[in-house]
Amino acid sequence: MKKLTLTVFALVATGFSILAQPSPITIRRSVTRHGPEKGSLVIIGGNVGSQRDIWEKFTELAGGKDKAVLVVVTTATGDSAAFDQKGVEEVKRQTGIRNVTLLHTSDIKEANSEKFIAPLKKATAVYFEGGRQWRIADSYLNTLTHQAFIDVLSRGGVIAGSSAGATILGSFLWRGDTRGAHILVGDHTQGLGFLKNSTIDQHLLVRNRQFDLVDFIRQSPELIGIGLDEATAVWVQQDTLQVLGKSFVAIYDDAHIIHDSNQHVTNGRENFQASSGPFFFLRNGQKYDLDARKVIVESSKAKK
């Protein structure tokens, strides 16, 4: 894996790979290390259900249920989603947002058309449904639609995704192989790159995946790994990450895997912000600085 990892990393360090033909994607030098300069990301580990704090934060960031203009991207679930409004109706029910449009294609030519991206030009929010992340990559990578997603963030909007819709938001596409999610680095390795220099896993503890990212991050130290359990999310603005939901988020950082100077137990006392292992967990309400790569410890006054 090491040779493949390093080769691919050279392509995704800025979030997008080198193409053989011109791309409509505009790449600018970023002032943030991982998160978006403007707008927000809500990255969900799958099976969000009725987890109110996640849906309420997403709705708030979208502009509120009465003003939000939401586009639900159903491509990951397969072609049947073009005719099945079930996922869209569920998002409407959970958020209360009235102005909701389904966006679906498996045709990259259509994704490169001005007509197709029209709903995104007024959108304040985008939500990627789960399924298989390679389908999203095949349909939208480096297209006008991809740029239109970026423009939603640039206008201060929010992009969210659950399960496969979460993984695609990173720059390196984890579990992206068409043969199955058990193949960690496969035939699709480029994500949409909204969370730069990152790789994202989901269904983390429910599916016992918590060790899967360890070796990959060890070999690709510029990337940060984020693993999300079900009904759990991270809300990212610029380089600040905050955990929402009922379970845990794992952070995979080379500094903690190999060069960890912050041990969990020192002088007989536990440091709850550190781990002696290859990753550490964050729970609801905790914040993390993606630039400095450290837990943000708020004072008791700030919490009040």
GROMACS .gro file of N, CA, C and O in nm, residues 34-43 57-63 124-128 149-161 169 194-195 234-242 244:
model
  192
   34HIS      N    1  -0.721   2.256   0.659
   34HIS     CA    2  -0.811   2.146   0.622
   34HIS      C    3  -0.953   2.193   0.591
   34HIS      O    4  -1.012   2.149   0.494
   35GLY      N    5  -1.009   2.277   0.673
   35GLY     CA    6  -1.148   2.316   0.658
   35GLY      C    7  -1.171   2.421   0.551
   35GLY      O    8  -1.077   2.477   0.495
   36PRO      N    9  -1.299   2.449   0.520
   36PRO     CA   10  -1.331   2.549   0.418
   36PRO      C   11  -1.305   2.690   0.470
   36PRO      O   12  -1.326   2.718   0.588
   37GLU      N   13  -1.261   2.779   0.382
   37GLU     CA   14  -1.240   2.918   0.423
   37GLU      C   15  -1.372   2.985   0.458
   37GLU      O   16  -1.379   3.067   0.549
   38LYS      N   17  -1.476   2.954   0.381
   38LYS     CA   18  -1.608   3.009   0.406
   38LYS      C   19  -1.707   2.893   0.411
   38LYS      O   20  -1.683   2.786   0.357
   39GLY      N   21  -1.822   2.920   0.472
   39GLY     CA   22  -1.923   2.816   0.481
   39GLY      C   23  -1.887   2.711   0.584
   39GLY      O   24  -1.792   2.725   0.661
   40SER      N   25  -1.965   2.604   0.585
   40SER     CA   26  -1.952   2.499   0.687
   40SER      C   27  -1.969   2.361   0.626
   40SER      O   28  -2.034   2.345   0.522
   41LEU      N   29  -1.913   2.264   0.694
   41LEU     CA   30  -1.935   2.123   0.661
   41LEU      C   31  -2.000   2.055   0.781
   41LEU      O   32  -1.964   2.083   0.896
   42VAL      N   33  -2.095   1.967   0.754
   42VAL     CA   34  -2.151   1.879   0.856
   42VAL      C   35  -2.133   1.737   0.805
   42VAL      O   36  -2.201   1.695   0.711
   43ILE      N   37  -2.039   1.665   0.864
   43ILE     CA   38  -1.997   1.534   0.815
   43ILE      C   39  -2.049   1.428   0.912
   43ILE      O   40  -2.011   1.427   1.030
   57LYS      N   41  -2.849   2.179   1.372
   57LYS     CA   42  -2.731   2.257   1.332
   57LYS      C   43  -2.727   2.272   1.181
   57LYS      O   44  -2.699   2.381   1.128
   58PHE      N   45  -2.755   2.166   1.107
   58PHE     CA   46  -2.756   2.173   0.962
   58PHE      C   47  -2.860   2.274   0.914
   58PHE      O   48  -2.833   2.358   0.826
   59THR      N   49  -2.980   2.269   0.970
   59THR     CA   50  -3.087   2.361   0.931
   59THR      C   51  -3.050   2.505   0.963
   59THR      O   52  -3.073   2.596   0.882
   60GLU      N   53  -2.992   2.527   1.078
   60GLU     CA   54  -2.947   2.661   1.116
   60GLU      C   55  -2.844   2.715   1.018
   60GLU      O   56  -2.854   2.829   0.970
   61LEU      N   57  -2.745   2.632   0.984
   61LEU     CA   58  -2.639   2.675   0.892
   61LEU      C   59  -2.693   2.698   0.751
   61LEU      O   60  -2.638   2.778   0.675
   62ALA      N   61  -2.801   2.628   0.716
   62ALA     CA   62  -2.863   2.643   0.584
   62ALA      C   63  -2.943   2.772   0.572
   62ALA      O   64  -2.982   2.809   0.461
   63GLY      N   65  -2.969   2.838   0.685
   63GLY     CA   66  -3.043   2.963   0.683
   63GLY      C   67  -3.177   2.957   0.753
   63GLY      O   68  -3.255   3.052   0.749
  124THR      N   69  -2.845   2.731  -0.056
  124THR     CA   70  -2.773   2.766   0.067
  124THR      C   71  -2.721   2.641   0.136
  124THR      O   72  -2.643   2.651   0.231
  125ALA      N   73  -2.764   2.524   0.088
  125ALA     CA   74  -2.723   2.399   0.152
  125ALA      C   75  -2.726   2.284   0.052
  125ALA      O   76  -2.810   2.281  -0.039
  126VAL      N   77  -2.635   2.190   0.070
  126VAL     CA   78  -2.630   2.067  -0.010
  126VAL      C   79  -2.619   1.950   0.087
  126VAL      O   80  -2.543   1.956   0.185
  127TYR      N   81  -2.695   1.844   0.061
  127TYR     CA   82  -2.689   1.724   0.144
  127TYR      C   83  -2.666   1.602   0.055
  127TYR      O   84  -2.745   1.575  -0.036
  128PHE      N   85  -2.556   1.528   0.081
  128PHE     CA   86  -2.523   1.406   0.006
  128PHE      C   87  -2.575   1.284   0.082
  128PHE      O   88  -2.533   1.258   0.195
  149PHE      N   89  -2.081   2.311  -0.628
  149PHE     CA   90  -2.078   2.274  -0.486
  149PHE      C   91  -1.983   2.366  -0.410
  149PHE      O   92  -2.015   2.416  -0.301
  150ILE      N   93  -1.865   2.386  -0.466
  150ILE     CA   94  -1.766   2.474  -0.404
  150ILE      C   95  -1.822   2.616  -0.387
  150ILE      O   96  -1.801   2.682  -0.284
  151ASP      N   97  -1.896   2.660  -0.487
  151ASP     CA   98  -1.954   2.795  -0.482
  151ASP      C   99  -2.055   2.809  -0.370
  151ASP      O  100  -2.072   2.918  -0.314
  152VAL      N  101  -2.126   2.702  -0.335
  152VAL     CA  102  -2.219   2.706  -0.222
  152VAL      C  103  -2.142   2.740  -0.094
  152VAL      O  104  -2.186   2.825  -0.014
  153LEU      N  105  -2.029   2.675  -0.075
  153LEU     CA  106  -1.945   2.708   0.041
  153LEU      C  107  -1.895   2.851   0.034
  153LEU      O  108  -1.896   2.923   0.135
  154SER      N  109  -1.852   2.894  -0.083
  154SER     CA  110  -1.797   3.028  -0.099
  154SER      C  111  -1.899   3.137  -0.066
  154SER      O  112  -1.862   3.247  -0.025
  155ARG      N  113  -2.027   3.105  -0.082
  155ARG     CA  114  -2.134   3.200  -0.048
  155ARG      C  115  -2.171   3.192   0.100
  155ARG      O  116  -2.262   3.261   0.146
  156GLY      N  117  -2.101   3.106   0.175
  156GLY     CA  118  -2.131   3.093   0.317
  156GLY      C  119  -2.230   2.984   0.350
  156GLY      O  120  -2.280   2.977   0.463
  157GLY      N  121  -2.261   2.897   0.253
  157GLY     CA  122  -2.357   2.790   0.274
  157GLY      C  123  -2.297   2.671   0.346
  157GLY      O  124  -2.183   2.675   0.394
  158VAL      N  125  -2.374   2.564   0.353
  158VAL     CA  126  -2.331   2.443   0.424
  158VAL      C  127  -2.342   2.324   0.331
  158VAL      O  128  -2.436   2.312   0.253
  159ILE      N  129  -2.244   2.235   0.339
  159ILE     CA  130  -2.247   2.107   0.269
  159ILE      C  131  -2.239   1.997   0.374
  159ILE      O  132  -2.152   1.998   0.460
  160ALA      N  133  -2.332   1.902   0.365
  160ALA     CA  134  -2.337   1.791   0.459
  160ALA      C  135  -2.345   1.661   0.381
  160ALA      O  136  -2.382   1.657   0.263
  161GLY      N  137  -2.310   1.553   0.449
  161GLY     CA  138  -2.322   1.421   0.389
  161GLY      C  139  -2.319   1.315   0.496
  161GLY      O  140  -2.257   1.334   0.601
  169LEU      N  141  -1.669   1.386   0.100
  169LEU     CA  142  -1.636   1.525   0.130
  169LEU      C  143  -1.487   1.545   0.156
  169LEU      O  144  -1.438   1.658   0.152
  194PHE      N  145  -1.372   1.897  -0.010
  194PHE     CA  146  -1.420   2.012   0.067
  194PHE      C  147  -1.347   2.020   0.200
  194PHE      O  148  -1.326   2.129   0.253
  195LEU      N  149  -1.312   1.904   0.257
  195LEU     CA  150  -1.221   1.900   0.372
  195LEU      C  151  -1.086   1.860   0.316
  195LEU      O  152  -1.062   1.745   0.281
  234VAL      N  153  -1.935   1.573   1.268
  234VAL     CA  154  -1.849   1.687   1.299
  234VAL      C  155  -1.898   1.807   1.219
  234VAL      O  156  -1.933   1.794   1.101
  235TRP      N  157  -1.904   1.919   1.285
  235TRP     CA  158  -1.936   2.047   1.223
  235TRP      C  159  -1.805   2.123   1.208
  235TRP      O  160  -1.735   2.145   1.306
  236VAL      N  161  -1.769   2.157   1.085
  236VAL     CA  162  -1.640   2.220   1.057
  236VAL      C  163  -1.662   2.359   0.998
  236VAL      O  164  -1.731   2.374   0.896
  237GLN      N  165  -1.603   2.459   1.062
  237GLN     CA  166  -1.595   2.594   1.008
  237GLN      C  167  -1.448   2.635   1.010
  237GLN      O  168  -1.385   2.630   1.116
  238GLN      N  169  -1.396   2.674   0.894
  238GLN     CA  170  -1.252   2.698   0.880
  238GLN      C  171  -1.178   2.578   0.938
  238GLN      O  172  -1.202   2.466   0.898
  239ASP      N  173  -1.088   2.599   1.034
  239ASP     CA  174  -1.012   2.486   1.088
  239ASP      C  175  -1.057   2.445   1.228
  239ASP      O  176  -0.981   2.383   1.303
  240THR      N  177  -1.181   2.478   1.263
  240THR     CA  178  -1.236   2.434   1.391
  240THR      C  179  -1.342   2.327   1.368
  240THR      O  180  -1.435   2.346   1.290
  241LEU      N  181  -1.325   2.217   1.436
  241LEU     CA  182  -1.415   2.102   1.427
  241LEU      C  183  -1.485   2.085   1.561
  241LEU      O  184  -1.421   2.093   1.666
  242GLN      N  185  -1.615   2.060   1.558
  242GLN     CA  186  -1.690   2.033   1.680
  242GLN      C  187  -1.775   1.908   1.661
  242GLN      O  188  -1.836   1.889   1.555
  244LEU      N  189  -2.090   1.660   1.715
  244LEU     CA  190  -2.234   1.657   1.743
  244LEU      C  191  -2.278   1.511   1.748
  244LEU      O  192  -2.215   1.424   1.688
   0.00000   0.00000   0.00000
